[in-house]
């Protein structure tokens, strides 16, 4: 199979779909890999590194799409990239369609087969291709939250861990999944006062055992979330409904009760965000303020730590990319129902029920 890797063009996106070691694995399996020039420059890989691994370098994205059967990316295709897709293409990347109807419509018009990293499942449960970026985003959320709590950033002027004689900041984490637990690990490491909120009592029990007395846990009732928002200095939105839009857990009315200079970090922004006042931002312009509360809602958070993120992502995606290249999309999905769960769009139809429901569009089984 001919596998194409374009350079990412989303704002301040430095990751790349395949690293040279991943290219070498595909080449060793007999596949041709076509890489856009400078695709890996954001993480210090030169074209020569890709050539040494067995890739062919081409001068632009148009040449990548024209020459490839399967296109491997990181972020959802932008409008100029969707225009290059054809029915013969297999697209393998993050899509996050539940909050992006124009993208879904564009992919449908292309006729391409589009498999989304974020809905591929694992035999033991979970989302193995979303997990590494959820880990990164969870850990980053505490870093950026601590930064924007600083006074010169417009924050309240609170040190996350406090000092002897001065209480630490209160951190409320909404969601006890992969992002939430990674956020909690970082916040605990900085000696913050941490509470995790979740609706799953079994998960809360697991978290209580894992962290022992280092954190508190609470059932995520509306009243509990309202109290958390009112009292917290940093609120991290880390909820996920696979393939679907994130639920709006924090309303505008709740926001009005927060301390001026408090910070919200919305990890769920790729799926529409879990704060009513959220809208997607970029690394170039990452925050905005509503009612005196700072919102950090960057839709590609892990792109800021692109080298770590790219290697973590490739560790997870490469086995699936090899399976797709070796077997072809249809045979690979027939052989692996967990990979088939990643199918979002093909033949001009929405193939994932949660995506269709979120977009109020017709679901058609593959």
Short mmCIF file of C-alpha atoms in Angstrom, two decimals:
data_model
loop_
_atom_site.label_atom_id
_atom_site.label_comp_id
_atom_site.label_asym_id
_atom_site.label_seq_id
_atom_site.Cartn_x
_atom_site.Cartn_y
_atom_site.Cartn_z
CA UNK A 1 0.00 0.00 0.00
CA UNK A 2 1.10 3.59 -0.61
CA UNK A 3 0.99 5.46 2.70
CA UNK A 4 1.03 9.28 2.71
CA UNK A 5 2.11 11.62 5.50
CA UNK A 6 1.30 15.33 4.94
CA UNK A 7 2.68 18.14 7.06
CA UNK A 8 0.13 19.23 9.68
CA UNK A 9 -1.32 22.66 8.98
CA UNK A 10 -3.54 23.35 12.00
CA UNK A 11 -2.47 26.38 14.04
CA UNK A 12 0.79 25.66 15.90
CA UNK A 13 0.52 21.93 15.24
CA UNK A 14 4.02 20.45 15.22
CA UNK A 15 3.22 16.74 15.50
CA UNK A 16 3.52 14.38 12.55
CA UNK A 17 1.53 11.29 11.63
CA UNK A 18 4.52 8.95 11.33
CA UNK A 19 8.02 9.20 12.77
CA UNK A 20 11.00 7.84 10.81
CA UNK A 21 11.08 4.67 12.97
CA UNK A 22 7.39 4.10 12.10
CA UNK A 23 8.14 4.70 8.42
CA UNK A 24 10.91 2.10 8.64
CA UNK A 25 8.44 -0.46 10.00
CA UNK A 26 6.01 0.16 7.13
CA UNK A 27 8.80 0.09 4.55
CA UNK A 28 10.10 -3.20 5.98
CA UNK A 29 6.61 -4.64 5.52
CA UNK A 30 6.79 -3.77 1.82
CA UNK A 31 4.81 -0.55 1.76
CA UNK A 32 5.71 2.69 -0.01
CA UNK A 33 5.67 5.75 2.26
CA UNK A 34 5.32 9.25 0.81
CA UNK A 35 6.16 12.13 3.15
CA UNK A 36 5.66 15.84 2.53
CA UNK A 37 8.86 17.84 2.83
CA UNK A 38 9.46 19.23 6.33
CA UNK A 39 6.56 17.17 7.75
CA UNK A 40 8.71 16.22 10.74
CA UNK A 41 10.57 19.48 11.17
CA UNK A 42 8.45 20.49 14.16
CA UNK A 43 9.97 17.65 16.17
CA UNK A 44 13.47 17.94 14.68
CA UNK A 45 13.26 15.24 12.02
CA UNK A 46 14.77 16.22 8.70
CA UNK A 47 13.74 14.96 5.27
CA UNK A 48 16.99 12.97 5.25
CA UNK A 49 15.82 11.03 8.31
CA UNK A 50 12.71 9.96 6.44
CA UNK A 51 14.66 9.06 3.31
CA UNK A 52 17.01 6.92 5.40
CA UNK A 53 13.96 5.17 6.87
CA UNK A 54 12.74 4.33 3.36
CA UNK A 55 10.34 7.17 2.53
CA UNK A 56 9.97 9.23 -0.63
CA UNK A 57 9.84 13.01 -0.07
CA UNK A 58 7.40 15.12 -2.11
CA UNK A 59 7.07 18.89 -2.27
CA UNK A 60 3.49 19.48 -1.06
CA UNK A 61 0.33 17.98 0.37
CA UNK A 62 -1.28 17.70 -3.05
CA UNK A 63 1.48 15.31 -4.12
CA UNK A 64 1.03 13.28 -0.91
CA UNK A 65 -2.70 12.84 -1.43
CA UNK A 66 -2.30 12.16 -5.15
CA UNK A 67 0.24 9.42 -4.52
CA UNK A 68 -1.23 7.79 -1.41
CA UNK A 69 -3.88 5.14 -0.83
CA UNK A 70 -3.88 5.68 2.94
CA UNK A 71 -3.24 9.09 4.52
CA UNK A 72 -1.96 9.07 8.11
CA UNK A 73 -2.29 12.34 10.03
CA UNK A 74 -2.59 13.64 13.56
CA UNK A 75 -5.30 16.30 13.54
CA UNK A 76 -8.56 16.44 11.64
CA UNK A 77 -8.18 17.43 7.98
CA UNK A 78 -8.55 21.12 7.29
CA UNK A 79 -10.74 22.34 4.41
CA UNK A 80 -7.84 22.41 1.95
CA UNK A 81 -6.99 18.81 2.84
CA UNK A 82 -10.57 17.57 2.60
CA UNK A 83 -10.63 18.97 -0.93
CA UNK A 84 -7.79 16.56 -1.80
CA UNK A 85 -9.59 13.44 -0.57
CA UNK A 86 -11.14 11.02 -3.05
CA UNK A 87 -13.32 7.90 -2.69
CA UNK A 88 -10.22 5.70 -3.08
CA UNK A 89 -8.57 7.20 0.01
CA UNK A 90 -8.36 5.74 3.50
CA UNK A 91 -7.89 8.51 6.09
CA UNK A 92 -6.48 7.50 9.48
CA UNK A 93 -6.32 10.35 12.02
CA UNK A 94 -8.16 12.12 14.84
CA UNK A 95 -11.48 13.49 13.56
CA UNK A 96 -13.62 14.57 16.56
CA UNK A 97 -16.65 14.92 14.30
CA UNK A 98 -19.27 15.24 17.04
CA UNK A 99 -18.46 18.94 17.40
CA UNK A 100 -17.67 19.61 13.72
CA UNK A 101 -20.55 19.18 11.30
CA UNK A 102 -18.83 21.04 8.42
CA UNK A 103 -15.93 18.60 8.58
CA UNK A 104 -18.32 15.63 8.65
CA UNK A 105 -20.16 16.96 5.62
CA UNK A 106 -16.89 17.54 3.78
CA UNK A 107 -15.69 14.00 4.49
CA UNK A 108 -19.03 12.62 3.34
CA UNK A 109 -18.76 14.54 0.07
CA UNK A 110 -15.25 13.18 -0.47
CA UNK A 111 -16.44 9.58 -0.43
CA UNK A 112 -13.29 8.58 1.46
CA UNK A 113 -13.12 5.93 4.19
CA UNK A 114 -12.30 7.77 7.42
CA UNK A 115 -11.18 5.94 10.56
CA UNK A 116 -10.91 8.10 13.68
CA UNK A 117 -8.27 7.38 16.29
CA UNK A 118 -10.59 8.50 19.06
CA UNK A 119 -13.25 5.83 18.51
CA UNK A 120 -11.02 2.78 17.97
CA UNK A 121 -11.62 0.52 20.97
CA UNK A 122 -9.52 -2.02 22.90
CA UNK A 123 -10.23 -5.63 23.79
CA UNK A 124 -10.11 -4.86 27.49
CA UNK A 125 -12.15 -1.66 27.10
CA UNK A 126 -11.01 1.90 26.65
CA UNK A 127 -9.80 3.92 23.68
CA UNK A 128 -6.17 2.96 22.99
CA UNK A 129 -5.44 5.59 20.34
CA UNK A 130 -6.97 8.41 22.36
CA UNK A 131 -5.30 7.33 25.60
CA UNK A 132 -1.77 8.67 24.94
CA UNK A 133 -3.03 12.13 24.02
CA UNK A 134 -5.44 12.09 26.96
CA UNK A 135 -2.46 11.36 29.19
CA UNK A 136 -0.55 14.28 27.69
CA UNK A 137 -3.52 16.67 27.87
CA UNK A 138 -4.28 15.67 31.45
CA UNK A 139 -0.74 16.37 32.57
CA UNK A 140 -0.55 19.58 30.57
CA UNK A 141 -3.82 20.86 32.02
CA UNK A 142 -2.24 21.33 35.44
CA UNK A 143 0.84 23.01 33.99
CA UNK A 144 -1.21 25.54 32.03
CA UNK A 145 -3.67 25.98 34.86
CA UNK A 146 -0.88 26.80 37.29
CA UNK A 147 0.60 29.24 34.78
CA UNK A 148 -2.64 31.14 34.21
CA UNK A 149 -3.29 31.38 37.94
CA UNK A 150 -0.27 33.67 38.06
CA UNK A 151 -1.18 37.34 38.50
CA UNK A 152 0.72 38.61 35.45
CA UNK A 153 -1.35 36.21 33.31
CA UNK A 154 -4.57 37.69 34.67
CA UNK A 155 -5.02 34.97 37.27
CA UNK A 156 -5.81 35.14 40.94
CA UNK A 157 -2.16 35.13 41.97
CA UNK A 158 -2.28 31.74 43.67
CA UNK A 159 0.56 29.22 43.86
CA UNK A 160 -0.93 25.79 43.19
CA UNK A 161 0.88 24.08 46.05
CA UNK A 162 0.86 26.95 48.53
CA UNK A 163 3.70 27.28 51.05
CA UNK A 164 3.97 26.55 54.78
CA UNK A 165 1.35 28.66 56.50
CA UNK A 166 -0.58 29.39 53.27
CA UNK A 167 -3.16 26.93 51.95
CA UNK A 168 -2.68 25.35 48.51
CA UNK A 169 -5.02 26.04 45.61
CA UNK A 170 -8.19 23.99 45.27
CA UNK A 171 -8.30 21.95 42.06
CA UNK A 172 -11.55 20.36 40.88
CA UNK A 173 -11.23 17.69 38.18
CA UNK A 174 -14.47 16.80 36.40
CA UNK A 175 -14.10 13.25 35.16
CA UNK A 176 -12.05 10.37 36.52
CA UNK A 177 -10.93 8.84 33.23
CA UNK A 178 -7.49 8.85 31.64
CA UNK A 179 -7.20 12.65 31.39
CA UNK A 180 -8.59 13.14 34.87
CA UNK A 181 -6.26 10.70 36.58
CA UNK A 182 -3.23 12.17 34.80
CA UNK A 183 -4.30 15.68 35.80
CA UNK A 184 -4.70 14.50 39.38
CA UNK A 185 -1.23 12.94 39.41
CA UNK A 186 0.32 16.24 38.36
CA UNK A 187 -1.77 18.34 40.73
CA UNK A 188 -0.97 16.05 43.67
CA UNK A 189 2.71 16.26 42.74
CA UNK A 190 2.48 20.04 43.04
CA UNK A 191 0.76 19.65 46.45
CA UNK A 192 -2.58 21.13 45.42
CA UNK A 193 -5.85 20.35 47.21
CA UNK A 194 -7.43 17.98 44.65
CA UNK A 195 -10.96 16.61 44.29
CA UNK A 196 -12.07 14.35 41.42
CA UNK A 197 -15.75 14.27 40.44
CA UNK A 198 -17.32 11.38 38.54
CA UNK A 199 -20.70 9.67 38.12
CA UNK A 200 -19.23 6.16 38.24
CA UNK A 201 -19.01 5.05 41.86
CA UNK A 202 -16.79 2.08 40.97
CA UNK A 203 -14.36 4.46 39.32
CA UNK A 204 -14.38 6.75 42.37
CA UNK A 205 -13.59 3.75 44.56
CA UNK A 206 -10.65 2.84 42.30
CA UNK A 207 -9.35 6.39 42.44
CA UNK A 208 -9.71 6.46 46.22
CA UNK A 209 -7.63 3.30 46.46
CA UNK A 210 -5.06 4.53 43.92
CA UNK A 211 -4.46 7.95 45.49
CA UNK A 212 -5.30 7.04 49.09
CA UNK A 213 -5.40 10.21 51.18
CA UNK A 214 -3.72 12.38 48.50
CA UNK A 215 -7.04 13.39 46.92
CA UNK A 216 -10.74 13.57 47.67
CA UNK A 217 -13.47 12.06 45.50
CA UNK A 218 -17.07 13.17 45.03
CA UNK A 219 -20.12 12.03 43.12
CA UNK A 220 -20.67 14.45 40.23
CA UNK A 221 -24.18 15.64 41.02
CA UNK A 222 -25.23 19.05 39.71
CA UNK A 223 -25.11 20.42 43.25
CA UNK A 224 -21.63 19.02 43.87
CA UNK A 225 -20.31 20.47 40.62
CA UNK A 226 -21.83 23.85 41.43
CA UNK A 227 -20.10 23.82 44.83
CA UNK A 228 -16.83 22.71 43.26
CA UNK A 229 -16.88 25.54 40.75
CA UNK A 230 -17.73 28.07 43.45
CA UNK A 231 -14.82 27.03 45.67
CA UNK A 232 -12.09 25.99 43.22
CA UNK A 233 -9.20 28.04 41.91
CA UNK A 234 -8.65 25.66 38.97
CA UNK A 235 -11.35 23.53 37.32
CA UNK A 236 -10.27 20.93 34.77
CA UNK A 237 -12.94 19.55 32.44
CA UNK A 238 -11.92 15.98 31.62
CA UNK A 239 -15.16 14.27 30.62
CA UNK A 240 -15.49 12.01 27.59
CA UNK A 241 -18.39 10.27 25.89
CA UNK A 242 -16.78 8.23 23.07
CA UNK A 243 -17.67 9.70 19.68
CA UNK A 244 -20.30 12.03 21.14
CA UNK A 245 -20.38 15.68 22.15
CA UNK A 246 -19.18 16.41 25.67
CA UNK A 247 -21.92 17.18 28.21
CA UNK A 248 -22.08 20.79 29.43
CA UNK A 249 -21.35 20.35 33.13
CA UNK A 250 -20.61 23.96 34.10
CA UNK A 251 -23.21 26.56 33.21
CA UNK A 252 -22.81 30.31 32.78
CA UNK A 253 -24.71 30.81 36.04
CA UNK A 254 -22.22 28.60 37.89
CA UNK A 255 -19.38 30.58 36.36
CA UNK A 256 -20.67 33.76 37.97
CA UNK A 257 -20.05 32.25 41.40
CA UNK A 258 -16.33 31.66 40.78
CA UNK A 259 -13.55 33.73 42.27
CA UNK A 260 -12.16 36.40 39.92
CA UNK A 261 -8.94 35.16 38.36
CA UNK A 262 -9.86 31.48 38.64
CA UNK A 263 -9.01 29.23 35.69
CA UNK A 264 -10.96 26.70 33.64
CA UNK A 265 -9.06 24.22 31.44
CA UNK A 266 -11.35 22.38 29.02
CA UNK A 267 -9.66 19.17 27.87
CA UNK A 268 -12.98 18.13 26.28
CA UNK A 269 -12.95 21.02 23.80
CA UNK A 270 -12.26 18.69 20.84
CA UNK A 271 -15.69 17.21 21.53
CA UNK A 272 -17.35 20.61 21.98
CA UNK A 273 -16.24 21.33 25.53
CA UNK A 274 -17.83 20.66 28.91
CA UNK A 275 -18.22 24.29 30.02
CA UNK A 276 -21.14 26.26 28.59
CA UNK A 277 -18.88 29.25 28.00
CA UNK A 278 -16.14 27.30 26.18
CA UNK A 279 -15.13 27.82 22.59
CA UNK A 280 -12.07 26.40 20.88
CA UNK A 281 -8.86 28.44 21.01
CA UNK A 282 -5.39 28.00 19.54
CA UNK A 283 -1.85 27.92 20.88
CA UNK A 284 -1.40 31.32 19.24
CA UNK A 285 -4.28 32.81 21.27
CA UNK A 286 -4.99 30.23 23.98
CA UNK A 287 -7.19 31.98 26.56
CA UNK A 288 -10.17 34.25 26.92
CA UNK A 289 -12.05 35.65 29.90
CA UNK A 290 -15.72 35.39 30.82
CA UNK A 291 -17.05 36.96 34.04
CA UNK A 292 -13.49 37.37 35.30
CA UNK A 293 -12.67 33.66 34.82
CA UNK A 294 -9.84 32.62 32.50
CA UNK A 295 -10.72 29.90 29.97
CA UNK A 296 -7.99 27.77 28.37
CA UNK A 297 -9.65 25.82 25.53
CA UNK A 298 -6.90 24.92 23.07
CA UNK A 299 -8.20 22.21 20.76
CA UNK A 300 -4.81 20.57 20.15
CA UNK A 301 -3.17 20.84 23.56
CA UNK A 302 -0.65 18.00 23.02
CA UNK A 303 0.75 19.87 20.00
CA UNK A 304 2.59 22.13 22.45
CA UNK A 305 4.74 19.18 23.52
CA UNK A 306 4.94 17.81 20.01
CA UNK A 307 7.92 15.50 20.34
CA UNK A 308 6.61 13.66 23.39
CA UNK A 309 3.13 13.54 21.89
CA UNK A 310 4.22 12.24 18.49
CA UNK A 311 6.22 9.35 19.90
CA UNK A 312 3.43 8.47 22.35
CA UNK A 313 0.86 8.54 19.55
CA UNK A 314 2.99 6.49 17.15
CA UNK A 315 3.50 3.84 19.82
CA UNK A 316 -0.27 3.36 19.84
CA UNK A 317 -1.21 3.90 16.18
CA UNK A 318 1.57 2.01 14.37
CA UNK A 319 0.16 -1.52 14.92
CA UNK A 320 -3.18 -0.40 13.49
CA UNK A 321 -1.54 1.44 10.59
CA UNK A 322 0.41 -1.72 9.75
CA UNK A 323 -2.75 -3.82 9.90
CA UNK A 324 -4.58 -1.41 7.58
CA UNK A 325 -1.66 -1.30 5.16
CA UNK A 326 -1.14 -5.08 5.18
CA UNK A 327 -4.77 -6.10 4.87
CA UNK A 328 -6.59 -3.10 3.40
CA UNK A 329 -9.33 -1.24 5.25
CA UNK A 330 -12.26 -3.58 4.65
CA UNK A 331 -10.46 -6.81 5.47
CA UNK A 332 -8.72 -5.26 8.47
CA UNK A 333 -12.00 -4.03 9.93
CA UNK A 334 -13.70 -7.38 9.31
CA UNK A 335 -10.86 -9.09 11.17
CA UNK A 336 -10.78 -6.60 14.05
CA UNK A 337 -14.06 -5.25 15.44
CA UNK A 338 -12.15 -2.83 17.66
CA UNK A 339 -10.60 -1.22 14.58
CA UNK A 340 -14.01 -1.27 12.89
CA UNK A 341 -15.33 0.82 15.80
CA UNK A 342 -13.05 3.58 14.52
CA UNK A 343 -14.94 3.89 11.23
CA UNK A 344 -16.74 7.26 11.25
CA UNK A 345 -17.39 7.99 7.58
CA UNK A 346 -17.33 5.96 4.36
CA UNK A 347 -19.17 5.95 1.06
CA UNK A 348 -20.66 9.35 1.82
CA UNK A 349 -22.38 8.10 5.01
CA UNK A 350 -21.91 8.50 8.76
CA UNK A 351 -20.97 5.06 10.08
CA UNK A 352 -20.66 5.77 13.82
CA UNK A 353 -23.93 6.00 15.74
CA UNK A 354 -22.70 8.39 18.46
CA UNK A 355 -21.33 10.77 15.83
CA UNK A 356 -24.59 10.65 13.87
CA UNK A 357 -26.63 11.30 17.01
CA UNK A 358 -24.41 14.23 18.04
CA UNK A 359 -24.70 15.81 14.59
CA UNK A 360 -28.41 14.96 14.16
CA UNK A 361 -27.53 13.14 10.96
CA UNK A 362 -28.49 9.74 9.58
CA UNK A 363 -26.54 6.74 10.81
CA UNK A 364 -25.97 4.00 8.26
CA UNK A 365 -24.22 0.82 9.38
CA UNK A 366 -21.23 -0.22 7.28
#
